[in-house]
mmCIF file of C-alpha atoms and ligand atoms in Angstrom:
data_model
loop_
_atom_site.group_PDB
_atom_site.id
_atom_site.type_symbol
_atom_site.label_atom_id
_atom_site.label_comp_id
_atom_site.label_asym_id
_atom_site.label_seq_id
_atom_site.Cartn_x
_atom_site.Cartn_y
_atom_site.Cartn_z
ATOM 1 C CA UNK A 15 -12.907 -24.254 -0.444
ATOM 2 C CA UNK A 16 -13.641 -20.955 -2.142
ATOM 3 C CA UNK A 17 -11.401 -18.282 -3.165
ATOM 4 C CA UNK A 18 -10.956 -15.021 -5.091
ATOM 5 C CA UNK A 19 -9.585 -16.242 -8.417
ATOM 6 C CA UNK A 20 -8.261 -14.406 -11.596
ATOM 7 C CA UNK A 21 -6.274 -14.847 -14.767
ATOM 8 C CA UNK A 22 -3.978 -12.179 -14.955
ATOM 9 C CA UNK A 23 -4.400 -9.932 -17.779
ATOM 10 C CA UNK A 24 -8.190 -11.219 -18.421
ATOM 11 C CA UNK A 25 -10.153 -8.590 -17.284
ATOM 12 C CA UNK A 26 -13.393 -10.545 -17.315
ATOM 13 C CA UNK A 27 -11.949 -13.476 -15.156
ATOM 14 C CA UNK A 28 -12.630 -12.834 -11.954
ATOM 15 C CA UNK A 29 -14.619 -15.628 -10.145
ATOM 16 C CA UNK A 30 -15.589 -17.051 -6.733
ATOM 17 C CA UNK A 31 -13.189 -20.392 -7.433
ATOM 18 C CA UNK A 32 -13.224 -23.731 -5.772
ATOM 19 C CA UNK A 33 -9.494 -24.367 -4.891
ATOM 20 C CA UNK A 34 -7.685 -26.920 -2.915
ATOM 21 C CA UNK A 35 -6.921 -26.256 0.756
ATOM 22 C CA UNK A 36 -3.912 -24.410 1.407
ATOM 23 C CA UNK A 37 -0.666 -26.774 0.694
ATOM 24 C CA UNK A 38 1.465 -27.369 3.901
ATOM 25 C CA UNK A 39 4.375 -25.742 2.058
ATOM 26 C CA UNK A 40 2.660 -22.331 2.229
ATOM 27 C CA UNK A 41 3.546 -22.385 6.128
ATOM 28 C CA UNK A 42 2.953 -23.772 9.355
ATOM 29 C CA UNK A 43 0.137 -21.358 10.477
ATOM 30 C CA UNK A 44 -3.450 -22.390 9.374
ATOM 31 C CA UNK A 45 -5.546 -18.957 9.025
ATOM 32 C CA UNK A 46 -9.430 -18.760 8.528
ATOM 33 C CA UNK A 47 -9.479 -15.805 5.944
ATOM 34 C CA UNK A 48 -11.548 -12.711 7.252
ATOM 35 C CA UNK A 49 -10.857 -9.782 4.855
ATOM 36 C CA UNK A 50 -8.933 -8.874 1.961
ATOM 37 C CA UNK A 51 -8.441 -5.365 0.825
ATOM 38 C CA UNK A 52 -8.841 -4.312 -2.884
ATOM 39 C CA UNK A 53 -5.944 -1.967 -4.447
ATOM 40 C CA UNK A 54 -5.313 -0.390 -7.573
ATOM 41 C CA UNK A 55 -2.634 -3.230 -7.941
ATOM 42 C CA UNK A 56 -5.345 -6.280 -7.935
ATOM 43 C CA UNK A 57 -7.105 -4.016 -11.126
ATOM 44 C CA UNK A 58 -3.744 -3.695 -12.962
ATOM 45 C CA UNK A 59 -3.288 -7.636 -12.401
ATOM 46 C CA UNK A 60 -6.846 -7.952 -14.251
ATOM 47 C CA UNK A 61 -5.745 -5.430 -16.932
ATOM 48 C CA UNK A 62 -2.472 -7.220 -17.841
ATOM 49 C CA UNK A 63 -0.046 -4.447 -16.268
ATOM 50 C CA UNK A 64 1.637 -7.007 -13.777
ATOM 51 C CA UNK A 65 1.157 -10.456 -12.042
ATOM 52 C CA UNK A 66 1.622 -13.605 -13.147
ATOM 53 C CA UNK A 67 0.254 -17.113 -11.782
ATOM 54 C CA UNK A 68 1.821 -19.650 -9.405
ATOM 55 C CA UNK A 69 4.053 -22.454 -11.585
ATOM 56 C CA UNK A 70 1.461 -25.154 -12.706
ATOM 57 C CA UNK A 71 -1.433 -23.409 -12.201
ATOM 58 C CA UNK A 72 -3.914 -21.786 -14.650
ATOM 59 C CA UNK A 73 -5.350 -19.243 -12.319
ATOM 60 C CA UNK A 74 -4.121 -16.908 -9.617
ATOM 61 C CA UNK A 75 -5.777 -16.492 -5.881
ATOM 62 C CA UNK A 76 -5.718 -12.772 -5.843
ATOM 63 C CA UNK A 77 -5.350 -10.938 -2.462
ATOM 64 C CA UNK A 78 -2.486 -9.058 -0.824
ATOM 65 C CA UNK A 79 -4.070 -6.818 1.492
ATOM 66 C CA UNK A 80 -4.887 -9.380 4.326
ATOM 67 C CA UNK A 81 -6.491 -10.148 7.572
ATOM 68 C CA UNK A 82 -7.233 -13.410 9.029
ATOM 69 C CA UNK A 83 -7.791 -15.658 12.473
ATOM 70 C CA UNK A 84 -5.289 -18.112 13.041
ATOM 71 C CA UNK A 85 -6.902 -21.451 13.364
ATOM 72 C CA UNK A 86 -3.708 -23.376 14.192
ATOM 73 C CA UNK A 87 -0.241 -22.805 14.893
ATOM 74 C CA UNK A 88 2.961 -24.920 16.112
ATOM 75 C CA UNK A 89 3.919 -24.053 19.625
ATOM 76 C CA UNK A 90 6.891 -21.696 19.659
ATOM 77 C CA UNK A 91 5.412 -19.848 16.341
ATOM 78 C CA UNK A 92 4.181 -16.915 18.524
ATOM 79 C CA UNK A 93 0.941 -17.318 17.594
ATOM 80 C CA UNK A 94 -1.909 -19.243 18.873
ATOM 81 C CA UNK A 95 -5.572 -19.947 17.873
ATOM 82 C CA UNK A 96 -7.699 -17.171 17.476
ATOM 83 C CA UNK A 97 -4.885 -14.629 17.010
ATOM 84 C CA UNK A 98 -5.368 -12.350 14.345
ATOM 85 C CA UNK A 99 -2.783 -12.014 11.711
ATOM 86 C CA UNK A 100 -1.832 -10.207 8.573
ATOM 87 C CA UNK A 101 0.726 -11.923 5.882
ATOM 88 C CA UNK A 102 3.829 -10.483 4.314
ATOM 89 C CA UNK A 103 3.400 -10.037 0.600
ATOM 90 C CA UNK A 104 6.598 -10.395 -0.889
ATOM 91 C CA UNK A 105 8.817 -13.447 -0.660
ATOM 92 C CA UNK A 106 12.653 -13.394 -0.920
ATOM 93 C CA UNK A 107 14.298 -14.156 -4.301
ATOM 94 C CA UNK A 108 15.603 -18.029 -4.196
ATOM 95 C CA UNK A 109 19.092 -16.814 -5.204
ATOM 96 C CA UNK A 110 18.913 -14.872 -3.052
ATOM 97 C CA UNK A 111 20.474 -11.757 -3.970
ATOM 98 C CA UNK A 112 22.338 -9.896 -1.400
ATOM 99 C CA UNK A 113 19.153 -7.782 -0.273
ATOM 100 C CA UNK A 114 17.162 -10.735 -0.157
ATOM 101 C CA UNK A 115 19.664 -12.714 1.988
ATOM 102 C CA UNK A 116 19.682 -9.753 4.293
ATOM 103 C CA UNK A 117 15.913 -9.951 4.859
ATOM 104 C CA UNK A 118 15.313 -6.604 2.320
ATOM 105 C CA UNK A 119 13.063 -8.603 -0.291
ATOM 106 C CA UNK A 120 11.468 -4.979 -0.636
ATOM 107 C CA UNK A 121 14.526 -3.866 -2.212
ATOM 108 C CA UNK A 122 15.342 -6.954 -4.264
ATOM 109 C CA UNK A 123 17.994 -6.673 -6.691
ATOM 110 C CA UNK A 124 17.302 -9.536 -9.517
ATOM 111 C CA UNK A 125 13.502 -9.193 -9.585
ATOM 112 C CA UNK A 126 13.049 -12.854 -9.165
ATOM 113 C CA UNK A 127 11.095 -12.195 -5.672
ATOM 114 C CA UNK A 128 7.619 -13.612 -5.591
ATOM 115 C CA UNK A 129 4.507 -11.861 -4.211
ATOM 116 C CA UNK A 130 1.502 -13.348 -2.454
ATOM 117 C CA UNK A 131 -1.657 -12.807 -4.684
ATOM 118 C CA UNK A 132 0.553 -10.771 -7.469
ATOM 119 C CA UNK A 133 3.094 -12.146 -8.674
ATOM 120 C CA UNK A 134 3.997 -16.065 -8.629
ATOM 121 C CA UNK A 135 2.167 -16.995 -5.700
ATOM 122 C CA UNK A 136 -1.428 -17.703 -4.355
ATOM 123 C CA UNK A 137 -2.665 -14.790 -2.122
ATOM 124 C CA UNK A 138 -4.783 -14.407 0.783
ATOM 125 C CA UNK A 139 -8.453 -13.937 -0.753
ATOM 126 C CA UNK A 140 -9.258 -17.370 0.367
ATOM 127 C CA UNK A 141 -11.530 -18.984 2.725
ATOM 128 C CA UNK A 142 -8.132 -20.231 4.600
ATOM 129 C CA UNK A 143 -4.638 -19.611 3.792
ATOM 130 C CA UNK A 144 -1.163 -20.765 5.258
ATOM 131 C CA UNK A 145 1.685 -19.004 6.310
ATOM 132 C CA UNK A 146 4.924 -19.012 7.517
ATOM 133 C CA UNK A 147 5.803 -17.507 11.062
ATOM 134 C CA UNK A 148 8.200 -15.551 9.715
ATOM 135 C CA UNK A 149 5.986 -13.955 6.989
ATOM 136 C CA UNK A 150 3.165 -13.446 9.452
ATOM 137 C CA UNK A 151 2.202 -10.115 11.415
ATOM 138 C CA UNK A 152 0.691 -10.017 14.669
ATOM 139 C CA UNK A 153 -2.541 -7.843 14.521
ATOM 140 C CA UNK A 154 -3.485 -6.655 18.233
ATOM 141 C CA UNK A 155 -7.079 -7.586 18.924
ATOM 142 C CA UNK A 156 -8.311 -4.213 19.631
ATOM 143 C CA UNK A 157 -7.438 -3.335 15.883
ATOM 144 C CA UNK A 158 -10.416 -6.105 14.903
ATOM 145 C CA UNK A 159 -11.145 -5.784 11.316
ATOM 146 C CA UNK A 160 -9.342 -2.312 10.562
ATOM 147 C CA UNK A 161 -6.483 -4.754 10.396
ATOM 148 C CA UNK A 162 -6.795 -4.917 7.254
ATOM 149 C CA UNK A 163 -4.870 -1.794 6.782
ATOM 150 C CA UNK A 164 -2.014 -3.067 7.936
ATOM 151 C CA UNK A 165 -0.635 -3.906 4.402
ATOM 152 C CA UNK A 166 -1.423 -0.456 2.948
ATOM 153 C CA UNK A 167 -0.102 1.355 5.731
ATOM 154 C CA UNK A 168 2.925 -0.772 5.722
ATOM 155 C CA UNK A 169 3.645 0.928 2.357
ATOM 156 C CA UNK A 170 3.650 4.273 3.879
ATOM 157 C CA UNK A 171 5.871 3.331 6.879
ATOM 158 C CA UNK A 172 8.291 2.277 4.271
ATOM 159 C CA UNK A 173 7.834 5.572 2.219
ATOM 160 C CA UNK A 174 8.475 8.052 5.570
ATOM 161 C CA UNK A 175 11.723 5.931 6.437
ATOM 162 C CA UNK A 176 12.882 6.306 2.826
ATOM 163 C CA UNK A 177 12.067 10.231 3.182
ATOM 164 C CA UNK A 178 14.130 10.645 6.611
ATOM 165 C CA UNK A 179 16.830 8.491 5.088
ATOM 166 C CA UNK A 180 17.434 10.628 2.187
ATOM 167 C CA UNK A 181 16.663 13.516 4.385
ATOM 168 C CA UNK A 182 19.557 12.423 6.578
ATOM 169 C CA UNK A 183 22.287 13.542 3.973
ATOM 170 C CA UNK A 184 22.172 16.898 5.487
ATOM 171 C CA UNK A 185 20.270 18.975 8.474
ATOM 172 C CA UNK A 186 16.605 17.954 7.835
ATOM 173 C CA UNK A 187 13.571 19.096 9.477
ATOM 174 C CA UNK A 188 10.391 18.835 7.284
ATOM 175 C CA UNK A 189 7.409 21.021 8.488
ATOM 176 C CA UNK A 190 5.244 21.008 5.359
ATOM 177 C CA UNK A 191 4.269 18.098 3.611
ATOM 178 C CA UNK A 192 2.395 17.799 0.425
ATOM 179 C CA UNK A 193 0.357 14.499 -0.508
ATOM 180 C CA UNK A 194 -0.806 14.013 -3.897
ATOM 181 C CA UNK A 195 -3.669 11.644 -4.342
ATOM 182 C CA UNK A 196 -6.185 10.807 -1.536
ATOM 183 C CA UNK A 197 -7.212 7.553 -2.021
ATOM 184 C CA UNK A 198 -6.039 4.864 0.548
ATOM 185 C CA UNK A 199 -2.561 5.576 0.160
ATOM 186 C CA UNK A 200 -2.687 9.472 0.197
ATOM 187 C CA UNK A 201 -4.857 9.162 3.219
ATOM 188 C CA UNK A 202 -3.043 7.149 5.224
ATOM 189 C CA UNK A 203 -0.047 9.275 4.228
ATOM 190 C CA UNK A 204 -2.014 12.302 5.613
ATOM 191 C CA UNK A 205 -2.552 10.254 8.705
ATOM 192 C CA UNK A 206 1.413 9.531 9.457
ATOM 193 C CA UNK A 207 2.243 12.721 8.395
ATOM 194 C CA UNK A 208 -0.121 14.380 10.959
ATOM 195 C CA UNK A 209 1.014 11.764 13.586
ATOM 196 C CA UNK A 210 4.563 13.088 12.773
ATOM 197 C CA UNK A 211 3.668 16.757 13.778
ATOM 198 C CA UNK A 212 3.877 17.938 10.265
ATOM 199 C CA UNK A 213 1.334 20.844 8.634
ATOM 200 C CA UNK A 214 0.137 18.534 5.978
ATOM 201 C CA UNK A 215 -1.484 19.732 2.582
ATOM 202 C CA UNK A 216 -3.517 16.961 0.240
ATOM 203 C CA UNK A 217 -4.091 17.530 -3.453
ATOM 204 C CA UNK A 218 -6.780 15.644 -5.483
ATOM 205 C CA UNK A 219 -9.477 16.309 -8.026
ATOM 206 C CA UNK A 220 -12.376 15.457 -6.054
ATOM 207 C CA UNK A 221 -14.434 18.515 -4.649
ATOM 208 C CA UNK A 222 -17.027 16.176 -2.699
ATOM 209 C CA UNK A 223 -17.669 13.021 -1.124
ATOM 210 C CA UNK A 224 -15.688 11.661 1.840
ATOM 211 C CA UNK A 225 -12.122 12.356 1.219
ATOM 212 C CA UNK A 226 -12.138 16.696 1.389
ATOM 213 C CA UNK A 227 -13.637 15.990 5.299
ATOM 214 C CA UNK A 228 -11.158 12.766 5.950
ATOM 215 C CA UNK A 229 -8.220 15.153 5.391
ATOM 216 C CA UNK A 230 -9.888 18.127 7.271
ATOM 217 C CA UNK A 231 -10.424 15.784 10.524
ATOM 218 C CA UNK A 232 -6.755 15.540 10.552
ATOM 219 C CA UNK A 233 -6.173 19.006 10.772
ATOM 220 C CA UNK A 234 -5.020 18.982 6.877
ATOM 221 C CA UNK A 235 -5.596 21.220 4.479
ATOM 222 C CA UNK A 236 -7.432 19.694 1.215
ATOM 223 C CA UNK A 237 -6.445 21.296 -2.397
ATOM 224 C CA UNK A 238 -8.094 20.384 -5.888
ATOM 225 C CA UNK A 239 -5.249 22.871 -7.540
ATOM 226 C CA UNK A 240 -1.748 22.955 -6.806
ATOM 227 C CA UNK A 241 -2.025 26.650 -7.409
ATOM 228 C CA UNK A 242 -4.204 26.805 -3.718
ATOM 229 C CA UNK A 243 -0.752 25.677 -2.086
ATOM 230 C CA UNK A 244 0.559 28.598 0.037
ATOM 231 C CA UNK A 245 3.664 26.808 1.599
ATOM 232 C CA UNK A 246 6.678 25.308 0.226
ATOM 233 C CA UNK A 247 6.417 21.435 0.851
ATOM 234 C CA UNK A 248 9.831 20.467 2.081
ATOM 235 C CA UNK A 249 8.403 16.523 1.624
ATOM 236 C CA UNK A 250 6.149 15.244 -1.235
ATOM 237 C CA UNK A 251 4.211 11.855 -0.735
ATOM 238 C CA UNK A 252 3.188 11.015 -4.502
ATOM 239 C CA UNK A 253 0.606 8.880 -4.485
ATOM 240 C CA UNK A 254 -1.000 9.369 -8.017
ATOM 241 C CA UNK A 255 1.595 8.387 -10.431
ATOM 242 C CA UNK A 256 0.808 10.755 -12.989
ATOM 243 C CA UNK A 257 4.005 12.253 -14.622
ATOM 244 C CA UNK A 258 2.338 15.915 -14.895
ATOM 245 C CA UNK A 259 1.657 15.756 -11.059
ATOM 246 C CA UNK A 260 5.215 14.726 -10.047
ATOM 247 C CA UNK A 261 6.747 17.286 -12.502
ATOM 248 C CA UNK A 262 4.463 20.161 -10.780
ATOM 249 C CA UNK A 263 5.802 19.204 -7.671
ATOM 250 C CA UNK A 264 9.447 18.646 -8.495
ATOM 251 C CA UNK A 265 9.135 22.518 -9.655
ATOM 252 C CA UNK A 266 7.969 23.408 -6.070
ATOM 253 C CA UNK A 267 10.503 21.797 -4.154
ATOM 254 C CA UNK A 268 12.889 23.653 -1.703
ATOM 255 C CA UNK A 269 16.804 23.123 -1.458
ATOM 256 C CA UNK A 270 16.882 19.412 0.049
ATOM 257 C CA UNK A 271 13.211 18.831 -0.651
ATOM 258 C CA UNK A 272 12.338 15.068 -1.059
ATOM 259 C CA UNK A 273 9.579 13.771 -3.488
ATOM 260 C CA UNK A 274 8.537 10.054 -2.489
ATOM 261 C CA UNK A 275 7.168 8.343 -5.429
ATOM 262 C CA UNK A 276 4.779 5.789 -4.081
ATOM 263 C CA UNK A 277 2.026 5.405 -6.935
ATOM 264 C CA UNK A 278 1.938 4.524 -10.463
ATOM 265 C CA UNK A 279 -0.596 5.323 -13.062
ATOM 266 C CA UNK A 280 -1.894 3.000 -15.502
ATOM 267 C CA UNK A 281 -0.919 5.518 -18.464
ATOM 268 C CA UNK A 282 1.005 6.017 -20.702
ATOM 269 C CA UNK A 283 0.865 9.556 -20.547
ATOM 270 C CA UNK A 284 2.949 12.122 -22.863
ATOM 271 C CA UNK A 285 3.885 15.045 -21.021
ATOM 272 C CA UNK A 286 6.121 17.613 -22.548
ATOM 273 C CA UNK A 287 8.567 18.881 -19.944
ATOM 274 C CA UNK A 288 11.552 21.030 -20.223
ATOM 275 C CA UNK A 289 14.043 18.007 -18.630
ATOM 276 C CA UNK A 290 17.360 20.105 -18.716
ATOM 277 C CA UNK A 291 15.481 22.827 -16.421
ATOM 278 C CA UNK A 292 13.999 20.281 -14.203
ATOM 279 C CA UNK A 293 17.545 18.745 -13.921
ATOM 280 C CA UNK A 294 19.192 21.883 -13.326
ATOM 281 C CA UNK A 295 16.671 22.777 -10.417
ATOM 282 C CA UNK A 296 17.045 19.208 -8.880
ATOM 283 C CA UNK A 297 20.777 19.444 -9.091
ATOM 284 C CA UNK A 298 21.249 23.158 -7.696
ATOM 285 C CA UNK A 299 18.547 22.514 -4.819
ATOM 286 C CA UNK A 300 20.396 18.941 -3.888
ATOM 287 C CA UNK A 301 16.589 17.737 -4.196
ATOM 288 C CA UNK A 302 15.579 14.161 -4.490
ATOM 289 C CA UNK A 303 12.907 12.176 -6.227
ATOM 290 C CA UNK A 304 13.000 8.728 -4.629
ATOM 291 C CA UNK A 305 10.663 5.554 -5.681
ATOM 292 C CA UNK A 306 9.339 3.097 -3.110
ATOM 293 C CA UNK A 307 7.323 0.101 -3.336
ATOM 294 C CA UNK A 308 6.455 -2.964 -0.933
ATOM 295 C CA UNK A 309 7.604 -3.296 2.626
ATOM 296 C CA UNK A 310 10.020 -4.816 4.631
ATOM 297 C CA UNK A 311 9.248 -6.512 8.106
ATOM 298 C CA UNK A 312 10.115 -3.898 9.970
ATOM 299 C CA UNK A 313 7.393 -1.529 8.107
ATOM 300 C CA UNK A 314 4.419 -3.729 9.046
ATOM 301 C CA UNK A 315 5.324 -3.489 12.790
ATOM 302 C CA UNK A 316 5.495 -0.065 11.980
ATOM 303 C CA UNK A 317 2.216 0.157 10.342
ATOM 304 C CA UNK A 318 0.627 -1.706 13.550
ATOM 305 C CA UNK A 319 2.084 1.100 15.820
ATOM 306 C CA UNK A 320 0.482 3.885 13.269
ATOM 307 C CA UNK A 321 -2.898 2.267 13.267
ATOM 308 C CA UNK A 322 -2.865 1.475 17.031
ATOM 309 C CA UNK A 323 -2.173 5.635 17.300
ATOM 310 C CA UNK A 324 -5.130 6.285 15.070
ATOM 311 C CA UNK A 325 -8.404 7.811 15.592
ATOM 312 C CA UNK A 326 -10.584 4.638 15.306
ATOM 313 C CA UNK A 327 -13.764 6.487 13.846
ATOM 314 C CA UNK A 328 -11.448 8.410 11.339
ATOM 315 C CA UNK A 329 -10.075 4.828 10.267
ATOM 316 C CA UNK A 330 -13.240 3.132 10.019
ATOM 317 C CA UNK A 331 -14.212 5.798 7.601
ATOM 318 C CA UNK A 332 -12.040 4.531 5.575
ATOM 319 C CA UNK A 333 -13.326 1.158 4.703
ATOM 320 C CA UNK A 334 -16.102 2.509 2.610
ATOM 321 C CA UNK A 335 -17.655 -0.886 1.379
ATOM 322 C CA UNK A 336 -17.526 -4.736 2.096
ATOM 323 C CA UNK A 337 -18.634 -6.904 -0.542
ATOM 324 C CA UNK A 338 -19.232 -10.521 0.428
ATOM 325 C CA UNK A 339 -17.025 -13.191 -0.882
ATOM 326 C CA UNK A 340 -19.688 -15.033 -3.159
ATOM 327 C CA UNK A 341 -20.203 -11.623 -5.141
ATOM 328 C CA UNK A 342 -16.503 -10.165 -4.543
ATOM 329 C CA UNK A 343 -15.903 -9.191 -8.502
ATOM 330 C CA UNK A 344 -18.084 -6.436 -7.376
ATOM 331 C CA UNK A 345 -15.238 -5.119 -5.027
ATOM 332 C CA UNK A 346 -13.365 -4.584 -8.454
ATOM 333 C CA UNK A 347 -15.994 -1.740 -9.846
ATOM 334 C CA UNK A 348 -15.160 1.484 -8.786
ATOM 335 C CA UNK A 349 -18.306 3.423 -7.237
ATOM 336 C CA UNK A 350 -18.564 7.016 -6.129
ATOM 337 C CA UNK A 351 -17.102 7.862 -2.568
ATOM 338 C CA UNK A 352 -15.180 4.415 -2.581
ATOM 339 C CA UNK A 353 -11.956 4.340 -0.599
ATOM 340 C CA UNK A 354 -11.000 1.239 0.461
ATOM 341 C CA UNK A 355 -13.091 -1.808 -0.547
ATOM 342 C CA UNK A 356 -12.769 -4.856 1.220
ATOM 343 C CA UNK A 357 -13.994 -8.472 0.443
ATOM 344 C CA UNK A 358 -15.280 -10.497 3.485
ATOM 345 C CA UNK A 359 -14.018 -14.104 2.914
ATOM 346 C CA UNK A 360 -16.858 -15.314 5.181
ATOM 347 C CA UNK A 361 -19.665 -13.932 3.206
HETATM 348 C C1 BGC B 6 1.735 -3.947 -2.861
HETATM 349 C C2 BGC B 6 3.219 -4.152 -2.776
HETATM 350 C C3 BGC B 6 3.620 -4.754 -4.171
HETATM 351 C C4 BGC B 6 3.330 -3.698 -5.194
HETATM 352 C C5 BGC B 6 3.630 -4.402 -6.621
HETATM 353 C C6 BGC B 6 1.485 -2.967 -4.050
HETATM 354 O O1 BGC B 6 -0.333 -3.141 -4.263
HETATM 355 O O2 BGC B 6 1.162 -3.420 -1.590
HETATM 356 O O3 BGC B 6 3.450 -5.239 -1.796
HETATM 357 O O4 BGC B 6 4.950 -5.008 -4.126
HETATM 358 O O5 BGC B 6 1.835 -3.698 -5.280
HETATM 359 O O6 BGC B 6 3.447 -5.927 -6.930
#
């Protein structure tokens, strides 16, 4: 069968590879791959910033944002042929560490976890894939192709949960949320902020194209410069990973404010900062900077609920380009106005 293959760290290695049928060891549910979303992590994989092949293999089947349709599922698995399904990305480490042993693989302590399509495990970018029922997320049929957004949305479901948990240190009733970066992660953060009833402001560099309009369609305020922000943000969802942006936001935080760092930037960039002054700011304001990565099982379920609540026409506009599997490396080349690019595994 055909699959999206790469050699981690080799920028020109993206191929339509011929690979073996998915091994039974990958799980008892056999799935017809429908769509795979491309994200910054996939580009970093090719650039060599992260990622590794499955032991014994010389290439990696990429693709961690998945949507498929069940071909075969054992009785009692909770799935039947025809169901839509998304696969969980991370697998617990084999030791397992105390977090993984409790099902919190997204908080793995020893770093020996694996991730489908990223770290040590073939991904979902193939005509067929297998998954264990425990790591299979049911996608309601009404979501259709938008089910490919379940995984990126799970990242934000976790991010907002982390903010709530940090906020619970004290009385916490956020009103103003700043989202930095209006890519797929930033826009999905904007959606969730709107669903939670927050006043949301979104910072990005671009002045035209679909992003400003997508923010305004949710009732949000679009900014191209932090100077334009006319409220004090109780919460920042940071999706650029740019040090200067993080530093500027940290200086804006009110008492008990929270910045949730949800993105990384290829960098490295050097920023001259008054670190002692920043430390003082954070301390005297009980402010928090919290990093978040990946997602646990409950976040995928939350993501499905969030997508079901969203305006379908708005979600449709996030998927700006669909590339057939036969030409999938084109999905890695950024085009103006790209938001979420997906690969059609049947094409
Ligand atoms: C994925 C996460 C993953 C991370 C780092 C992200 O793009 O959405 O699930 O943990 O990359 O590998």
